[in-house]
Amino acid sequence: MTLPSAVQNPVETIQFVRRGEVVTLGNVPPDRTLLEVLREDLACTGTKEGCGEGDCGACTVVLGEAEGDAIRYRAINSCIRLAHSIDGMALWTVEDIASADGPLHPAQEAMVQCHGSQCGFCTPGFVMSLFGMYQNHVSKGEPITRALAQEELSGNLCRCTGYRPILDAAQKMGELPPVAVDEPALLQKLQQLAPTASGLEADFSYQSPRTLAGLLKARAAHPGAQLVAGCTDVGLWVTKLHQQFEQVLDVTRVKELRRIENYPQHLAIGAAVPLADAYAALEADRPQLHNFAARFAGLPVRNAGTLGGNVANGSPIGDSMPLLIALGANVVLMSVRGHREMPLEQLYTGYRKNVMAADEVLAWIKVPKPTALENFRVYKISKRYDDDISAVCLAVNLQIENGVVQTASVGAGGVAATPVRALKTEAALKGQPWTLATVQQAIATLRAEFSPISDMRASAAYRVEVLGNLLQRYWLESQGMRQINLASFTLEETA
Amino acid sequence: MNAAKDLALSRDAVADPEVKAANARAATPRRKAPAAGPAPQVAGRPKFHESARAQVAGTATYVDDIPEIRGTLHAAPILSTVAHGRLLGVDAAAALAMPGVRAVILARDIPGDPMLGNFAHDEPVLAQDTVQHIGQVIGVVVADSVMQARRAARQVVCHIEALPAILDVHDALQAQSYVLPPVFVKRGDAAQALKNAAHVMHGTLEVGGQEHFYLEGQVAYVLPQEQNQWLVYSSTQHPGEVQHWVAHALGIDNHALRVECRRMGGGFGGKETQAGHLAVWSAIAAHKLHRPVKLRLDRDDDFMITGKRHSFAYDYTVGFDDGGRITGLKLMMAVNCGFSADLSGPVADRAVFHADNAYFLEDVEIASYRCKTHMQSNTAFRGFGGPQGMIVIETILGDIARQLGLDPLDVRRRNLYGIEKRNVTHYQMKVEDNILDQLLSKLELTAQYRRRREAISAWNAGSPVIKRGMALTPVKFGISFTATLFNQAGALVHVYTDGSVQVNHGGTEMGQGLNTKVAQIVADELGVAFEQVLATASDTGKIPNASATAASAGTDLNARAAQYAARNVRDNLAQFVAGLDGCDAGAVRFAGGEVLTPGSARPFTEVVKLAHANRIQLWSDGFYRTPKIHYDKATLTGRPFYYFAYGAACTEVAIDTLTGESRVLKVDILHDVGTSINPAIDIGQIEGGFVQGMGWLTTEQLVWNDKGLLTTHAPSTYKIPATGDVPEHFKIELWPEPNREDNVFGSKAVGEPPLMLAISVYEALRDAIASARGGKKGVRLTAPATAENVLNSLRA
């Protein structure tokens, strides 16, 4: 190991645009969070810490990035965001969207008028999520429906109001006198901050390479550096496990890895693509994924976390992997030595362990396009419907022709030390007639295939039973039964 | 001036012991209000929360937002990793060697009493020779920064020899391990009634606890002042208790300590006693180091350290007739109190008081065991035992209906308290303000209960996987602290020479809108605009010996005290103006920012200036104590409550019989807040309380492992309701009748009662489960009704 670069060169500068001005901060350690910078270094205490793990949303702020000649707005959790990662971006906190002596922003005024704040501690986070919605929807003339408000606010917890007034506020913003961000001026400021270098200044302890080649080179040179993407998991290692990093290598600025490429046979999703964008792309091909996608954490996590991070992290209860396994996704690993491609499930060797070499990074996830015969479903069981981690997740992808299962691809989460492919279950289905008898056999096989653990999310017995029942649901749905899934259940249709 | 002379006379009158006693008896202001009081202009309206604009702008200040004084240090707790054991020693060498670490504070550093200055006096400030739960605080590490302190706290090695631990309430019951002696309440002859009953049913029930999950975690900031005086910023519902505890631990007088709380980021009962611990720990560190010390708990530590809603286990035998009317009941409640008494006694008492909910129990025997386990010391939580009392009787009635094949609402209505007869509770209090029958009738109609019940049955018959269920359940909740002495409050109203008004009272603002309501009442009393009245931080230096803001009584007590204070000022001004105009003081009115006599109208601000120039007192105190209440602690009989708050909810749910998942589909609520001081705030309390109660009974599951470690200790594992859990059809209606007792503005307390409306969710889930299972048997559903518990219930 070389000496910590912070020691070699203490100047660790971050620059971002706030309130129309460039803010420059020096001497920021690589593992300092954005929330710490705001509250402790800048004495801006409007942004609150509720949980320190990206689950309550009290710390929500909005980031802006130039995308062509527009600004892309993303609400994120500042408590688990490393401060250096916002270098070159625009930042808004609850203190920034209205001038101190002027009128409130519609996101704020609507909250007042709808009685959306009681204790007020979650309020700054809600206001910023609302501000994100305002920029992404209201300012573009898109109405905010109640369903959209629920989805985009599911990552913000409130313990006082019961949410109704906040959902009302989301819908009311559009009725108030509009307020616009001066985007041309902001773009100009952001242009000033655009990196002149590669993001690989040798002495920096926080490196954000701008190119894939740069990333691979940096990875080879610093195999001990902590690799991060959206930091929605690594951030917790800092806040909860108190880990300190001497060097951080951030993949999210690598331009190649921020792309989603649409090929005739597959989608190639760069490892630095935020979950929200990745799922939007997956959803474009398979609309039935919408509910599942909206239930993946809350929007601030989906805006920050990346699909590549979720996959590389390899949590047994990460929701992307069962889905991707069932879709037959491959991952592409790259290093200065070259690249290799493998089925996603072969990435994992044990609990949070994988085959990646010290100089390798996960670069691409390749997801096959849907076929005409494909019948794909994914099911998630959690204590809370939204923004919760799966107790069990099951993704089933069958191609059935002439009443016979031609191909079977089944991914499962929450049942083993890694996300897994249910090989035995697939074998029990493949080549069989698509009948109740086959399904019953497959259910028995699926229940016997894994030995899940009991923990705070569910008992082993529950996981095993429900795994089989979810396959049963798949069967029932394939038979055209409706109103058998609460995820899509609506009361209107029952009237 | 005449007015001044009158005032002097009245001062003398107040000094007269007889007059004093009379005033105290009546608990009324010093002088009678003018007969023609002002029509309310401000109260009764949906004013915005007094802090709303600051909250949405991020400028509302919470304890951790207060600019830190130079030299401030930060503390982090050292936690026990063993549920029960002998603490043999603490090795802090590694921690002390870490960068920024200033000290490790242990029990030996407490200058005063090492036992906490609370009522039961059974809880060490810091663990000394034994530890009694995983997460018990053994000491704190103090460092230059928060993260330095937290990192170092993990490096402190505690040598603990494990002892057998009791981690289950049933084991505690078996071992007769109690924090307080059991309490038995009986009326009539339950045993005989059960013998004579047409039907007898026996059952058990388990109901889990609940984490408060106030969004602002526990925090205290202690600043040493000159001459061994102290300033404490605490996020607390009970500044007076914090003052008392800190003084007790430091061995100083109460007068040397000022506790301030501008607002909390949520309390829900979790900051009634639990906030005090942090203040005490910080104060001990500040005392040792002569530096300001702040302690802000990490969320995970907050879960591990602080008490929660008590989990309960029940065993009951109930007798009933063919119509489902209860004729006899034997009920056992085992209360999981955790390792110390804290507020468990009164919580368990309130559960006993509310085991009737809305129903007349003629021959009844209730046994309440206050069990000691090696777990966090459970504490106040919105409802304070009321929810745990009510849920068991609602469970019983639901199962009686199922067993008899009757509609649960019919069975519930047959058991309601009567007006003339069947109107005395099992604790010998007459229910005088009973509106249950009318209230349930109205909701039954507006929610279209009967029509929907039929529609649901028909729909369920054709739905193999999803089953819907519905329940309409009432709430009758007793208002007043059961500890009679807490039912008092004080307030100060200051009118400044520019006509602006400041009000201060002994209550605390935790989001419930107390300050807003108080300001509304004061504004009307003085006839000024709402914006002219400012409510400021709770401060033990302003209102001493104030009760906790709890028991839903914050507004009843403090708004009344503030009203009296304002009335005193108003009377001073009325006397003065009457002197000017030569009219009777009773003819002076205060409205619309003006002071009106039969012959003149003067701006309030002008009157104030003039009065000040004439040396009229422009500020006053006010004091209120709740009348009529009394009860015998030994037998739990008497009139513990001034009045009852009522409500009912009709909830429809759907369950998935493949997975046990559920959704709340529709909620209709009719709730009684008397004449609302602020309908928007009251509806906010009702909705928020309902959703919090729904969380308690559905997704909020606390899980301890077999070592006694709480494994759900953050929002990633502990799931409070989110936006998607609230049904679009969520209708709240207020009952249109003033409080029948003389209460401020004719209002009723609203903080806690709505939480228990959520029992309708639990009962609707059981209805859906029963529908899936068919037959006439009861439904045993462990609360919270997680997907797994629902599936287990379906399979049982």
Tab-separated table of N, CA and C in Angstrom, chain A residues 342-419:
chain	number	residue	atom	x	y	z
A	342	MET	N	-20.142	-13.571	-18.449
A	342	MET	CA	-20.667	-14.807	-17.840
A	342	MET	C	-22.118	-14.585	-17.415
A	343	PRO	N	-22.861	-15.685	-17.287
A	343	PRO	CA	-24.209	-15.542	-16.732
A	343	PRO	C	-24.142	-14.923	-15.343
A	344	LEU	N	-25.072	-14.083	-15.037
A	344	LEU	CA	-25.012	-13.313	-13.793
A	344	LEU	C	-24.836	-14.193	-12.564
A	345	GLU	N	-25.580	-15.311	-12.532
A	345	GLU	CA	-25.529	-16.124	-11.319
A	345	GLU	C	-24.146	-16.724	-11.081
A	346	GLN	N	-23.328	-16.771	-12.139
A	346	GLN	CA	-21.984	-17.332	-11.965
A	346	GLN	C	-21.004	-16.322	-11.378
A	347	LEU	N	-21.487	-15.110	-11.211
A	347	LEU	CA	-20.644	-14.078	-10.592
A	347	LEU	C	-20.370	-14.398	-9.122
A	348	TYR	N	-21.341	-15.070	-8.482
A	348	TYR	CA	-21.278	-15.208	-7.028
A	348	TYR	C	-20.685	-16.538	-6.604
A	349	THR	N	-19.852	-16.466	-5.559
A	349	THR	CA	-19.238	-17.686	-5.045
A	349	THR	C	-19.645	-17.954	-3.597
A	350	GLY	N	-20.267	-17.010	-2.948
A	350	GLY	CA	-20.687	-17.182	-1.556
A	350	GLY	C	-21.277	-15.885	-1.071
A	351	TYR	N	-21.597	-15.839	0.231
A	351	TYR	CA	-22.235	-14.653	0.779
A	351	TYR	C	-21.387	-13.419	0.504
A	352	ARG	N	-21.897	-12.555	-0.324
A	352	ARG	CA	-21.209	-11.321	-0.732
A	352	ARG	C	-19.794	-11.571	-1.241
A	353	LYS	N	-19.609	-12.715	-1.862
A	353	LYS	CA	-18.311	-13.019	-2.480
A	353	LYS	C	-18.555	-13.251	-3.963
A	354	ASN	N	-17.553	-12.877	-4.791
A	354	ASN	CA	-17.729	-13.065	-6.224
A	354	ASN	C	-16.398	-13.403	-6.886
A	355	VAL	N	-16.482	-13.630	-8.180
A	355	VAL	CA	-15.298	-14.112	-8.923
A	355	VAL	C	-14.407	-12.970	-9.388
A	356	MET	N	-14.762	-11.746	-9.081
A	356	MET	CA	-13.994	-10.621	-9.630
A	356	MET	C	-12.578	-10.563	-9.075
A	357	ALA	N	-11.638	-10.386	-9.967
A	357	ALA	CA	-10.243	-10.231	-9.549
A	357	ALA	C	-10.044	-8.812	-9.010
A	358	ALA	N	-8.925	-8.618	-8.335
A	358	ALA	CA	-8.674	-7.326	-7.670
A	358	ALA	C	-8.641	-6.166	-8.660
A	359	ASP	N	-8.294	-6.452	-9.907
A	359	ASP	CA	-8.201	-5.348	-10.866
A	359	ASP	C	-9.416	-5.264	-11.778
A	360	GLU	N	-10.421	-6.083	-11.485
A	360	GLU	CA	-11.592	-6.117	-12.358
A	360	GLU	C	-12.714	-5.229	-11.827
A	361	VAL	N	-13.494	-4.715	-12.778
A	361	VAL	CA	-14.728	-4.032	-12.392
A	361	VAL	C	-15.871	-4.614	-13.198
A	362	LEU	N	-17.054	-4.527	-12.618
A	362	LEU	CA	-18.245	-4.937	-13.355
A	362	LEU	C	-18.611	-3.766	-14.264
A	363	ALA	N	-18.654	-4.030	-15.560
A	363	ALA	CA	-18.830	-2.926	-16.503
A	363	ALA	C	-20.222	-2.883	-17.134
A	364	TRP	N	-20.725	-4.025	-17.531
A	364	TRP	CA	-21.993	-4.041	-18.253
A	364	TRP	C	-22.876	-5.167	-17.762
A	365	ILE	N	-24.159	-4.928	-17.871
A	365	ILE	CA	-25.140	-5.989	-17.639
A	365	ILE	C	-25.939	-6.097	-18.921
A	366	LYS	N	-25.940	-7.292	-19.482
A	366	LYS	CA	-26.616	-7.499	-20.763
A	366	LYS	C	-27.894	-8.297	-20.535
A	367	VAL	N	-28.998	-7.686	-20.896
A	367	VAL	CA	-30.293	-8.299	-20.637
A	367	VAL	C	-30.977	-8.621	-21.959
A	368	PRO	N	-31.283	-9.911	-22.199
A	368	PRO	CA	-31.928	-10.284	-23.463
A	368	PRO	C	-33.273	-9.582	-23.630
A	369	LYS	N	-33.617	-9.272	-24.856
A	369	LYS	CA	-34.914	-8.670	-25.161
A	369	LYS	C	-36.013	-9.727	-25.016
A	370	PRO	N	-37.232	-9.280	-24.777
A	370	PRO	CA	-38.313	-10.268	-24.636
A	370	PRO	C	-38.583	-10.985	-25.952
A	371	THR	N	-39.047	-12.209	-25.806
A	371	THR	CA	-39.430	-12.959	-27.002
A	371	THR	C	-40.950	-13.055	-27.039
A	372	ALA	N	-41.459	-13.453	-28.157
A	372	ALA	CA	-42.911	-13.508	-28.341
A	372	ALA	C	-43.554	-14.513	-27.399
A	373	LEU	N	-42.853	-15.575	-27.093
A	373	LEU	CA	-43.436	-16.637	-26.279
A	373	LEU	C	-43.221	-16.426	-24.781
A	374	GLU	N	-42.413	-15.461	-24.483
A	374	GLU	CA	-42.003	-15.279	-23.083
A	374	GLU	C	-43.189	-14.939	-22.170
A	375	ASN	N	-43.237	-15.606	-21.065
A	375	ASN	CA	-44.205	-15.229	-20.024
A	375	ASN	C	-43.394	-14.976	-18.761
A	376	PHE	N	-43.159	-13.702	-18.502
A	376	PHE	CA	-42.244	-13.330	-17.427
A	376	PHE	C	-42.995	-12.636	-16.289
A	377	ARG	N	-42.730	-13.080	-15.058
A	377	ARG	CA	-43.330	-12.447	-13.872
A	377	ARG	C	-42.277	-12.419	-12.763
A	378	VAL	N	-42.379	-11.385	-11.946
A	378	VAL	CA	-41.495	-11.331	-10.780
A	378	VAL	C	-42.328	-10.943	-9.566
A	379	TYR	N	-42.085	-11.616	-8.459
A	379	TYR	CA	-42.867	-11.429	-7.238
A	379	TYR	C	-41.936	-11.118	-6.077
A	380	LYS	N	-42.401	-10.221	-5.230
A	380	LYS	CA	-41.591	-9.821	-4.081
A	380	LYS	C	-42.476	-9.844	-2.836
A	381	ILE	N	-41.966	-10.427	-1.778
A	381	ILE	CA	-42.680	-10.452	-0.502
A	381	ILE	C	-41.854	-9.669	0.513
A	382	SER	N	-42.492	-8.685	1.127
A	382	SER	CA	-41.801	-7.922	2.163
A	382	SER	C	-42.835	-7.487	3.196
A	383	LYS	N	-42.361	-7.094	4.369
A	383	LYS	CA	-43.304	-6.695	5.420
A	383	LYS	C	-44.094	-5.479	4.997
A	384	ARG	N	-43.373	-4.502	4.472
A	384	ARG	CA	-44.055	-3.309	3.967
A	384	ARG	C	-44.060	-3.384	2.453
A	385	TYR	N	-45.112	-2.904	1.854
A	385	TYR	CA	-45.231	-3.027	0.406
A	385	TYR	C	-44.131	-2.251	-0.314
A	386	ASP	N	-43.962	-0.977	0.055
A	386	ASP	CA	-42.969	-0.137	-0.614
A	386	ASP	C	-41.701	-0.036	0.218
A	387	ASP	N	-40.616	0.250	-0.460
A	387	ASP	CA	-39.361	0.579	0.203
A	387	ASP	C	-39.034	-0.408	1.319
A	388	ASP	N	-38.994	-1.649	0.962
A	388	ASP	CA	-38.606	-2.677	1.940
A	388	ASP	C	-37.747	-3.701	1.216
A	389	ILE	N	-37.023	-4.461	2.002
A	389	ILE	CA	-36.144	-5.484	1.455
A	389	ILE	C	-36.922	-6.791	1.436
A	390	SER	N	-36.729	-7.562	0.399
A	390	SER	CA	-37.500	-8.794	0.231
A	390	SER	C	-37.226	-9.794	1.339
A	391	ALA	N	-38.290	-10.456	1.788
A	391	ALA	CA	-38.110	-11.700	2.535
A	391	ALA	C	-37.845	-12.799	1.514
A	392	VAL	N	-38.638	-12.754	0.462
A	392	VAL	CA	-38.502	-13.703	-0.642
A	392	VAL	C	-38.775	-12.957	-1.935
A	393	CYS	N	-38.010	-13.311	-2.952
A	393	CYS	CA	-38.257	-12.760	-4.279
A	393	CYS	C	-38.185	-13.911	-5.273
A	394	LEU	N	-39.129	-13.962	-6.186
A	394	LEU	CA	-39.119	-15.038	-7.183
A	394	LEU	C	-39.424	-14.450	-8.557
A	395	ALA	N	-38.554	-14.764	-9.501
A	395	ALA	CA	-38.760	-14.317	-10.883
A	395	ALA	C	-38.847	-15.558	-11.762
A	396	VAL	N	-39.891	-15.629	-12.551
A	396	VAL	CA	-40.133	-16.820	-13.373
A	396	VAL	C	-40.306	-16.391	-14.819
A	397	ASN	N	-39.562	-17.034	-15.692
A	397	ASN	CA	-39.639	-16.715	-17.113
A	397	ASN	C	-39.748	-18.017	-17.909
A	398	LEU	N	-40.949	-18.292	-18.379
A	398	LEU	CA	-41.163	-19.520	-19.147
A	398	LEU	C	-41.517	-19.161	-20.584
A	399	GLN	N	-41.069	-20.000	-21.485
A	399	GLN	CA	-41.555	-19.899	-22.860
A	399	GLN	C	-42.375	-21.160	-23.110
A	400	ILE	N	-43.643	-20.946	-23.378
A	400	ILE	CA	-44.556	-22.072	-23.530
A	400	ILE	C	-45.082	-22.082	-24.960
A	401	GLU	N	-44.932	-23.228	-25.595
A	401	GLU	CA	-45.420	-23.347	-26.967
A	401	GLU	C	-46.187	-24.654	-27.087
A	402	ASN	N	-47.353	-24.565	-27.674
A	402	ASN	CA	-48.217	-25.747	-27.828
A	402	ASN	C	-48.431	-26.467	-26.503
A	403	GLY	N	-48.558	-25.683	-25.447
A	403	GLY	CA	-48.859	-26.274	-24.149
A	403	GLY	C	-47.677	-26.940	-23.480
A	404	VAL	N	-46.482	-26.765	-24.046
A	404	VAL	CA	-45.297	-27.394	-23.446
A	404	VAL	C	-44.289	-26.309	-23.079
A	405	VAL	N	-43.690	-26.461	-21.912
A	405	VAL	CA	-42.677	-25.496	-21.465
A	405	VAL	C	-41.408	-25.717	-22.275
A	406	GLN	N	-41.079	-24.748	-23.129
A	406	GLN	CA	-39.887	-24.883	-23.976
A	406	GLN	C	-38.621	-24.517	-23.200
A	407	THR	N	-38.676	-23.356	-22.532
A	407	THR	CA	-37.529	-22.970	-21.706
A	407	THR	C	-38.055	-22.500	-20.358
A	408	ALA	N	-37.264	-22.710	-19.328
A	408	ALA	CA	-37.652	-22.276	-17.984
A	408	ALA	C	-36.462	-21.592	-17.344
A	409	SER	N	-36.709	-20.398	-16.861
A	409	SER	CA	-35.639	-19.638	-16.223
A	409	SER	C	-36.205	-19.056	-14.933
A	410	VAL	N	-35.663	-19.475	-13.808
A	410	VAL	CA	-36.232	-19.103	-12.518
A	410	VAL	C	-35.123	-18.551	-11.611
A	411	GLY	N	-35.302	-17.334	-11.161
A	411	GLY	CA	-34.348	-16.727	-10.236
A	411	GLY	C	-35.004	-16.520	-8.880
A	412	ALA	N	-34.233	-16.677	-7.814
A	412	ALA	CA	-34.803	-16.528	-6.478
A	412	ALA	C	-33.872	-15.734	-5.583
A	413	GLY	N	-34.481	-14.949	-4.690
A	413	GLY	CA	-33.726	-14.184	-3.699
A	413	GLY	C	-34.262	-14.461	-2.310
A	414	GLY	N	-33.418	-14.314	-1.329
A	414	GLY	CA	-33.845	-14.509	0.060
A	414	GLY	C	-33.920	-15.959	0.478
A	415	VAL	N	-33.343	-16.840	-0.345
A	415	VAL	CA	-33.461	-18.260	-0.032
A	415	VAL	C	-32.100	-18.930	0.153
A	416	ALA	N	-31.028	-18.208	-0.122
A	416	ALA	CA	-29.689	-18.800	-0.032
A	416	ALA	C	-28.704	-17.682	0.262
A	417	ALA	N	-27.433	-18.016	0.332
A	417	ALA	CA	-26.407	-17.024	0.668
A	417	ALA	C	-26.158	-16.048	-0.469
A	418	THR	N	-26.599	-16.417	-1.660
A	418	THR	CA	-26.465	-15.531	-2.815
A	418	THR	C	-27.791	-15.553	-3.575
A	419	PRO	N	-27.977	-14.613	-4.464
A	419	PRO	CA	-29.114	-14.759	-5.387
A	419	PRO	C	-28.850	-15.998	-6.235
